[in-house]
């Protein structure tokens, strides 16, 4: 496996690279960090491997484990401030708003544009590292602890857990095509050890009608997901908040005072929340100012099969880009305002 110096030389030599890693990992910073180790045994090489091997990364750096955010703060803080557009690494206490009196409803009552709505958060167990430092036994243990908590969920969240190792390829493909399940096809995550020991420890939990799901050991230890057809963001958000509260009674999640919840990728820190719609915008997406409209409202556009995929038939995944430095309620309302604007632009062009 390439060591830190080799990796650093790779990124230094990558002339066409515009990642936040390349921008913020100066020679001076690298030299300061190259011999440090976290409590979990993580190194700077573990953090930068994916970004150095994939110079087309947007971010390019992961945290080897929760302690990396302290030990490698010199570079991670700079990346975090840049990505989340904050001038200090700071994060408010969680605030989900008054979920019984939400000012969030259906973003597309006509039903013409929004195909589906999804809100997810990532959570990490505070006693385990992230993929580069995990061993097979850790993945198995973590799956056990997670599934035990998931099985205690009640009401509309009640469901079953399906380990990937027991799933037929046909069922896996169908669940993936239907946007419920993850696979091992993301080269950025792969280079960051995200698929080591695949499929051990990985699986999916879902409620009877698949409106609440939880991914176990994909990029993060847990991804709690609420989704449904159509544009009713209020219903989707409220269901997710209920799930978070129920899970927090059972498990202790990794958190840091100035960073909120800790995740493998620094782009997900803080609220860890990504609220998205799959939306038909054939006209707007062809306009030269599409990207600048998304930027203006702090939105990110992705293809419909996940990050780093392409749009199909003018349908895009539009979500909030920032997750840190604002509350959960602010993150979801930032997305709501932006999507309202996207709809206005699409229908008036
Ligand atoms: P995340 O980081 O939120 O998990 P990805 O971009 O990797 O996001 O997407 C994960 C999966 O979720 C993909 O299959 C994607 O198509 C699906 N997905 C994301 N947003 C929506 C949505 N609004 N409706 C339906 N599926 C969605
Ligand atoms: C990258 O740097 O492009 C990948 N490691 C993925 C980063 C997550 N991206 C994001 O925008 N949330």
PDB file of C-alpha atoms in Angstrom, residues 48-235:
ATOM      1  CA  UNK A  48      -5.718  11.187   2.011  1.00  0.00           C
ATOM      2  CA  UNK A  49      -5.401   7.870   0.135  1.00  0.00           C
ATOM      3  CA  UNK A  50      -8.668   8.259  -1.794  1.00  0.00           C
ATOM      4  CA  UNK A  51      -8.100  11.894  -2.733  1.00  0.00           C
ATOM      5  CA  UNK A  52      -4.540  11.217  -3.921  1.00  0.00           C
ATOM      6  CA  UNK A  53      -5.531   8.189  -5.994  1.00  0.00           C
ATOM      7  CA  UNK A  54      -8.588  10.005  -7.391  1.00  0.00           C
ATOM      8  CA  UNK A  55      -7.433  13.517  -8.347  1.00  0.00           C
ATOM      9  CA  UNK A  56     -10.954  14.260  -9.639  1.00  0.00           C
ATOM     10  CA  UNK A  57     -12.267  14.135  -6.042  1.00  0.00           C
ATOM     11  CA  UNK A  58     -14.268  17.142  -4.894  1.00  0.00           C
ATOM     12  CA  UNK A  59     -13.225  16.866  -1.266  1.00  0.00           C
ATOM     13  CA  UNK A  60     -10.433  14.264  -1.359  1.00  0.00           C
ATOM     14  CA  UNK A  61      -9.978  13.625   2.359  1.00  0.00           C
ATOM     15  CA  UNK A  62     -11.696  11.345   4.883  1.00  0.00           C
ATOM     16  CA  UNK A  63     -11.146  10.993   8.641  1.00  0.00           C
ATOM     17  CA  UNK A  64      -9.501   7.674   9.537  1.00  0.00           C
ATOM     18  CA  UNK A  65     -11.493   7.683  12.797  1.00  0.00           C
ATOM     19  CA  UNK A  66     -13.166  10.197  15.173  1.00  0.00           C
ATOM     20  CA  UNK A  67      -9.783  11.185  16.693  1.00  0.00           C
ATOM     21  CA  UNK A  68      -8.474  12.253  13.264  1.00  0.00           C
ATOM     22  CA  UNK A  69     -10.590  15.403  13.566  1.00  0.00           C
ATOM     23  CA  UNK A  70      -8.317  16.381  16.506  1.00  0.00           C
ATOM     24  CA  UNK A  71      -4.936  14.969  15.416  1.00  0.00           C
ATOM     25  CA  UNK A  72      -5.154  16.120  11.782  1.00  0.00           C
ATOM     26  CA  UNK A  73      -7.162  19.279  12.543  1.00  0.00           C
ATOM     27  CA  UNK A  74      -4.614  21.456  10.782  1.00  0.00           C
ATOM     28  CA  UNK A  75      -5.735  20.220   7.370  1.00  0.00           C
ATOM     29  CA  UNK A  76      -9.229  18.914   8.194  1.00  0.00           C
ATOM     30  CA  UNK A  77     -10.344  22.224   9.742  1.00  0.00           C
ATOM     31  CA  UNK A  78      -9.337  24.097   6.585  1.00  0.00           C
ATOM     32  CA  UNK A  79     -11.262  21.635   4.391  1.00  0.00           C
ATOM     33  CA  UNK A  80     -14.296  21.771   6.702  1.00  0.00           C
ATOM     34  CA  UNK A  81     -14.474  25.591   6.699  1.00  0.00           C
ATOM     35  CA  UNK A  82     -14.140  25.694   2.937  1.00  0.00           C
ATOM     36  CA  UNK A  83     -16.762  22.987   2.233  1.00  0.00           C
ATOM     37  CA  UNK A  84     -19.398  24.191   4.715  1.00  0.00           C
ATOM     38  CA  UNK A  85     -18.709  27.879   4.044  1.00  0.00           C
ATOM     39  CA  UNK A  86     -17.965  28.787   7.665  1.00  0.00           C
ATOM     40  CA  UNK A  87     -15.117  30.957   8.934  1.00  0.00           C
ATOM     41  CA  UNK A  88     -14.701  29.109  12.217  1.00  0.00           C
ATOM     42  CA  UNK A  89     -15.090  25.410  12.998  1.00  0.00           C
ATOM     43  CA  UNK A  90     -18.170  25.638  15.127  1.00  0.00           C
ATOM     44  CA  UNK A  91     -21.553  23.947  15.183  1.00  0.00           C
ATOM     45  CA  UNK A  92     -24.797  24.658  17.088  1.00  0.00           C
ATOM     46  CA  UNK A  93     -26.511  22.135  19.360  1.00  0.00           C
ATOM     47  CA  UNK A  94     -29.000  19.898  17.522  1.00  0.00           C
ATOM     48  CA  UNK A  95     -32.334  21.576  16.824  1.00  0.00           C
ATOM     49  CA  UNK A  96     -34.901  19.740  14.734  1.00  0.00           C
ATOM     50  CA  UNK A  97     -37.538  22.468  15.082  1.00  0.00           C
ATOM     51  CA  UNK A  98     -41.037  21.897  16.435  1.00  0.00           C
ATOM     52  CA  UNK A  99     -41.806  18.696  14.531  1.00  0.00           C
ATOM     53  CA  UNK A 100     -45.484  18.755  15.513  1.00  0.00           C
ATOM     54  CA  UNK A 101     -45.928  22.241  14.072  1.00  0.00           C
ATOM     55  CA  UNK A 102     -43.661  22.175  11.076  1.00  0.00           C
ATOM     56  CA  UNK A 103     -43.713  24.894   8.495  1.00  0.00           C
ATOM     57  CA  UNK A 104     -42.704  22.328   5.902  1.00  0.00           C
ATOM     58  CA  UNK A 105     -45.228  20.632   3.650  1.00  0.00           C
ATOM     59  CA  UNK A 106     -45.459  19.213   0.142  1.00  0.00           C
ATOM     60  CA  UNK A 107     -42.955  20.991  -2.135  1.00  0.00           C
ATOM     61  CA  UNK A 108     -44.836  19.962  -5.291  1.00  0.00           C
ATOM     62  CA  UNK A 109     -48.589  19.589  -4.681  1.00  0.00           C
ATOM     63  CA  UNK A 110     -49.148  19.305  -8.479  1.00  0.00           C
ATOM     64  CA  UNK A 111     -47.090  16.097  -8.428  1.00  0.00           C
ATOM     65  CA  UNK A 112     -45.623  17.026 -11.816  1.00  0.00           C
ATOM     66  CA  UNK A 113     -41.974  17.613 -10.965  1.00  0.00           C
ATOM     67  CA  UNK A 114     -40.864  15.838  -7.801  1.00  0.00           C
ATOM     68  CA  UNK A 115     -40.552  12.081  -8.181  1.00  0.00           C
ATOM     69  CA  UNK A 116     -39.461  11.335  -4.610  1.00  0.00           C
ATOM     70  CA  UNK A 117     -38.082  12.908  -1.441  1.00  0.00           C
ATOM     71  CA  UNK A 118     -35.402  11.537   0.890  1.00  0.00           C
ATOM     72  CA  UNK A 119     -33.706  12.840   4.034  1.00  0.00           C
ATOM     73  CA  UNK A 120     -30.780  11.015   5.601  1.00  0.00           C
ATOM     74  CA  UNK A 121     -28.331  11.421   8.442  1.00  0.00           C
ATOM     75  CA  UNK A 122     -25.118   9.557   9.198  1.00  0.00           C
ATOM     76  CA  UNK A 123     -24.240   8.295  12.662  1.00  0.00           C
ATOM     77  CA  UNK A 124     -21.049   6.727  14.035  1.00  0.00           C
ATOM     78  CA  UNK A 125     -20.677   4.590  17.136  1.00  0.00           C
ATOM     79  CA  UNK A 126     -18.352   6.490  19.442  1.00  0.00           C
ATOM     80  CA  UNK A 127     -16.278   3.418  20.288  1.00  0.00           C
ATOM     81  CA  UNK A 128     -15.274   2.376  16.755  1.00  0.00           C
ATOM     82  CA  UNK A 129     -12.964   3.883  14.146  1.00  0.00           C
ATOM     83  CA  UNK A 130     -13.867   4.537  10.511  1.00  0.00           C
ATOM     84  CA  UNK A 131     -13.216   2.151   7.561  1.00  0.00           C
ATOM     85  CA  UNK A 132      -9.417   2.584   7.185  1.00  0.00           C
ATOM     86  CA  UNK A 133      -8.763   1.364  10.744  1.00  0.00           C
ATOM     87  CA  UNK A 134     -11.570  -1.205  11.071  1.00  0.00           C
ATOM     88  CA  UNK A 135     -10.895  -4.937  11.118  1.00  0.00           C
ATOM     89  CA  UNK A 136     -13.336  -7.630  10.016  1.00  0.00           C
ATOM     90  CA  UNK A 137     -14.208  -8.438  13.664  1.00  0.00           C
ATOM     91  CA  UNK A 138     -15.010  -4.747  14.312  1.00  0.00           C
ATOM     92  CA  UNK A 139     -17.380  -4.689  11.350  1.00  0.00           C
ATOM     93  CA  UNK A 140     -19.178  -7.791  12.609  1.00  0.00           C
ATOM     94  CA  UNK A 141     -19.423  -6.470  16.167  1.00  0.00           C
ATOM     95  CA  UNK A 142     -20.657  -3.104  14.966  1.00  0.00           C
ATOM     96  CA  UNK A 143     -23.321  -4.752  12.825  1.00  0.00           C
ATOM     97  CA  UNK A 144     -24.554  -6.748  15.854  1.00  0.00           C
ATOM     98  CA  UNK A 145     -24.840  -3.680  18.083  1.00  0.00           C
ATOM     99  CA  UNK A 146     -26.565  -1.687  15.336  1.00  0.00           C
ATOM    100  CA  UNK A 147     -29.074  -4.397  14.464  1.00  0.00           C
ATOM    101  CA  UNK A 148     -29.998  -4.892  18.103  1.00  0.00           C
ATOM    102  CA  UNK A 149     -30.923  -1.197  18.336  1.00  0.00           C
ATOM    103  CA  UNK A 150     -32.763  -1.238  15.000  1.00  0.00           C
ATOM    104  CA  UNK A 151     -34.884  -4.180  16.108  1.00  0.00           C
ATOM    105  CA  UNK A 152     -36.217  -2.087  19.001  1.00  0.00           C
ATOM    106  CA  UNK A 153     -37.779   0.491  16.660  1.00  0.00           C
ATOM    107  CA  UNK A 154     -41.523   0.826  16.987  1.00  0.00           C
ATOM    108  CA  UNK A 155     -44.601   2.034  15.110  1.00  0.00           C
ATOM    109  CA  UNK A 156     -44.109   2.881  11.447  1.00  0.00           C
ATOM    110  CA  UNK A 157     -40.341   2.396  11.904  1.00  0.00           C
ATOM    111  CA  UNK A 158     -40.685  -1.300  12.835  1.00  0.00           C
ATOM    112  CA  UNK A 159     -39.055  -3.572  10.271  1.00  0.00           C
ATOM    113  CA  UNK A 160     -36.425  -6.223   9.536  1.00  0.00           C
ATOM    114  CA  UNK A 161     -32.695  -6.373   8.859  1.00  0.00           C
ATOM    115  CA  UNK A 162     -31.270  -7.997   5.717  1.00  0.00           C
ATOM    116  CA  UNK A 163     -27.515  -8.716   5.716  1.00  0.00           C
ATOM    117  CA  UNK A 164     -25.910  -8.326   2.297  1.00  0.00           C
ATOM    118  CA  UNK A 165     -24.157 -11.675   2.637  1.00  0.00           C
ATOM    119  CA  UNK A 166     -27.549 -13.472   2.575  1.00  0.00           C
ATOM    120  CA  UNK A 167     -29.042 -11.493  -0.280  1.00  0.00           C
ATOM    121  CA  UNK A 168     -29.259 -12.836  -3.851  1.00  0.00           C
ATOM    122  CA  UNK A 169     -27.649 -10.669  -6.564  1.00  0.00           C
ATOM    123  CA  UNK A 170     -31.112 -10.248  -8.149  1.00  0.00           C
ATOM    124  CA  UNK A 171     -32.646  -8.824  -4.971  1.00  0.00           C
ATOM    125  CA  UNK A 172     -29.592  -6.594  -4.451  1.00  0.00           C
ATOM    126  CA  UNK A 173     -29.879  -5.216  -7.956  1.00  0.00           C
ATOM    127  CA  UNK A 174     -33.603  -4.565  -7.666  1.00  0.00           C
ATOM    128  CA  UNK A 175     -33.218  -2.752  -4.322  1.00  0.00           C
ATOM    129  CA  UNK A 176     -30.349  -0.680  -5.748  1.00  0.00           C
ATOM    130  CA  UNK A 177     -32.242   0.203  -8.940  1.00  0.00           C
ATOM    131  CA  UNK A 178     -35.174   1.298  -6.773  1.00  0.00           C
ATOM    132  CA  UNK A 179     -32.817   3.668  -4.855  1.00  0.00           C
ATOM    133  CA  UNK A 180     -33.085   1.817  -1.542  1.00  0.00           C
ATOM    134  CA  UNK A 181     -29.750  -0.014  -1.360  1.00  0.00           C
ATOM    135  CA  UNK A 182     -26.058   0.815  -1.757  1.00  0.00           C
ATOM    136  CA  UNK A 183     -23.441  -1.210  -3.633  1.00  0.00           C
ATOM    137  CA  UNK A 184     -19.640  -1.303  -3.840  1.00  0.00           C
ATOM    138  CA  UNK A 185     -19.202   0.713  -7.015  1.00  0.00           C
ATOM    139  CA  UNK A 186     -17.941   4.096  -5.751  1.00  0.00           C
ATOM    140  CA  UNK A 187     -14.216   4.266  -6.556  1.00  0.00           C
ATOM    141  CA  UNK A 188     -13.692   7.177  -4.133  1.00  0.00           C
ATOM    142  CA  UNK A 189     -15.071   5.184  -1.217  1.00  0.00           C
ATOM    143  CA  UNK A 190     -13.270   2.042  -2.377  1.00  0.00           C
ATOM    144  CA  UNK A 191      -9.876   3.771  -2.281  1.00  0.00           C
ATOM    145  CA  UNK A 192     -10.674   4.963   1.254  1.00  0.00           C
ATOM    146  CA  UNK A 193     -11.087   1.326   2.469  1.00  0.00           C
ATOM    147  CA  UNK A 194     -14.863   1.740   2.400  1.00  0.00           C
ATOM    148  CA  UNK A 195     -15.379  -1.718   0.864  1.00  0.00           C
ATOM    149  CA  UNK A 196     -12.735  -3.684   2.792  1.00  0.00           C
ATOM    150  CA  UNK A 197     -14.042  -7.131   3.873  1.00  0.00           C
ATOM    151  CA  UNK A 198     -17.110  -6.602   1.637  1.00  0.00           C
ATOM    152  CA  UNK A 199     -19.875  -7.737   2.220  1.00  0.00           C
ATOM    153  CA  UNK A 200     -19.094  -8.631   5.851  1.00  0.00           C
ATOM    154  CA  UNK A 201     -20.951  -6.469   8.344  1.00  0.00           C
ATOM    155  CA  UNK A 202     -23.019  -4.709   5.670  1.00  0.00           C
ATOM    156  CA  UNK A 203     -26.755  -4.782   5.400  1.00  0.00           C
ATOM    157  CA  UNK A 204     -29.994  -2.874   5.201  1.00  0.00           C
ATOM    158  CA  UNK A 205     -32.896  -2.502   7.605  1.00  0.00           C
ATOM    159  CA  UNK A 206     -36.243  -1.342   6.340  1.00  0.00           C
ATOM    160  CA  UNK A 207     -39.778  -0.801   7.554  1.00  0.00           C
ATOM    161  CA  UNK A 208     -42.661  -2.734   5.980  1.00  0.00           C
ATOM    162  CA  UNK A 209     -43.383  -0.089   3.310  1.00  0.00           C
ATOM    163  CA  UNK A 210     -39.713   0.970   2.914  1.00  0.00           C
ATOM    164  CA  UNK A 211     -40.273   4.570   4.001  1.00  0.00           C
ATOM    165  CA  UNK A 212     -37.723   4.194   6.792  1.00  0.00           C
ATOM    166  CA  UNK A 213     -34.404   2.491   6.085  1.00  0.00           C
ATOM    167  CA  UNK A 214     -31.025   2.150   7.699  1.00  0.00           C
ATOM    168  CA  UNK A 215     -27.779   1.268   5.905  1.00  0.00           C
ATOM    169  CA  UNK A 216     -25.303  -0.561   8.094  1.00  0.00           C
ATOM    170  CA  UNK A 217     -21.587  -0.161   7.371  1.00  0.00           C
ATOM    171  CA  UNK A 218     -21.796   1.596   4.059  1.00  0.00           C
ATOM    172  CA  UNK A 219     -19.734   4.846   4.159  1.00  0.00           C
ATOM    173  CA  UNK A 220     -20.799   5.558   7.738  1.00  0.00           C
ATOM    174  CA  UNK A 221     -21.504   3.047  10.487  1.00  0.00           C
ATOM    175  CA  UNK A 222     -25.180   3.961  10.184  1.00  0.00           C
ATOM    176  CA  UNK A 223     -27.165   5.939   7.655  1.00  0.00           C
ATOM    177  CA  UNK A 224     -30.717   6.599   8.836  1.00  0.00           C
ATOM    178  CA  UNK A 225     -32.959   7.291   5.839  1.00  0.00           C
ATOM    179  CA  UNK A 226     -36.552   8.397   5.436  1.00  0.00           C
ATOM    180  CA  UNK A 227     -37.990   8.476   1.924  1.00  0.00           C
ATOM    181  CA  UNK A 228     -41.205   8.310  -0.045  1.00  0.00           C
ATOM    182  CA  UNK A 229     -42.663   9.044  -3.466  1.00  0.00           C
ATOM    183  CA  UNK A 230     -43.762  12.611  -4.178  1.00  0.00           C
ATOM    184  CA  UNK A 231     -42.718  15.882  -2.557  1.00  0.00           C
ATOM    185  CA  UNK A 232     -44.000  15.747   1.017  1.00  0.00           C
ATOM    186  CA  UNK A 233     -40.812  16.859   2.747  1.00  0.00           C
ATOM    187  CA  UNK A 234     -42.634  17.507   6.049  1.00  0.00           C
ATOM    188  CA  UNK A 235     -43.716  13.853   6.391  1.00  0.00           C
TER     189      UNK A 235
END
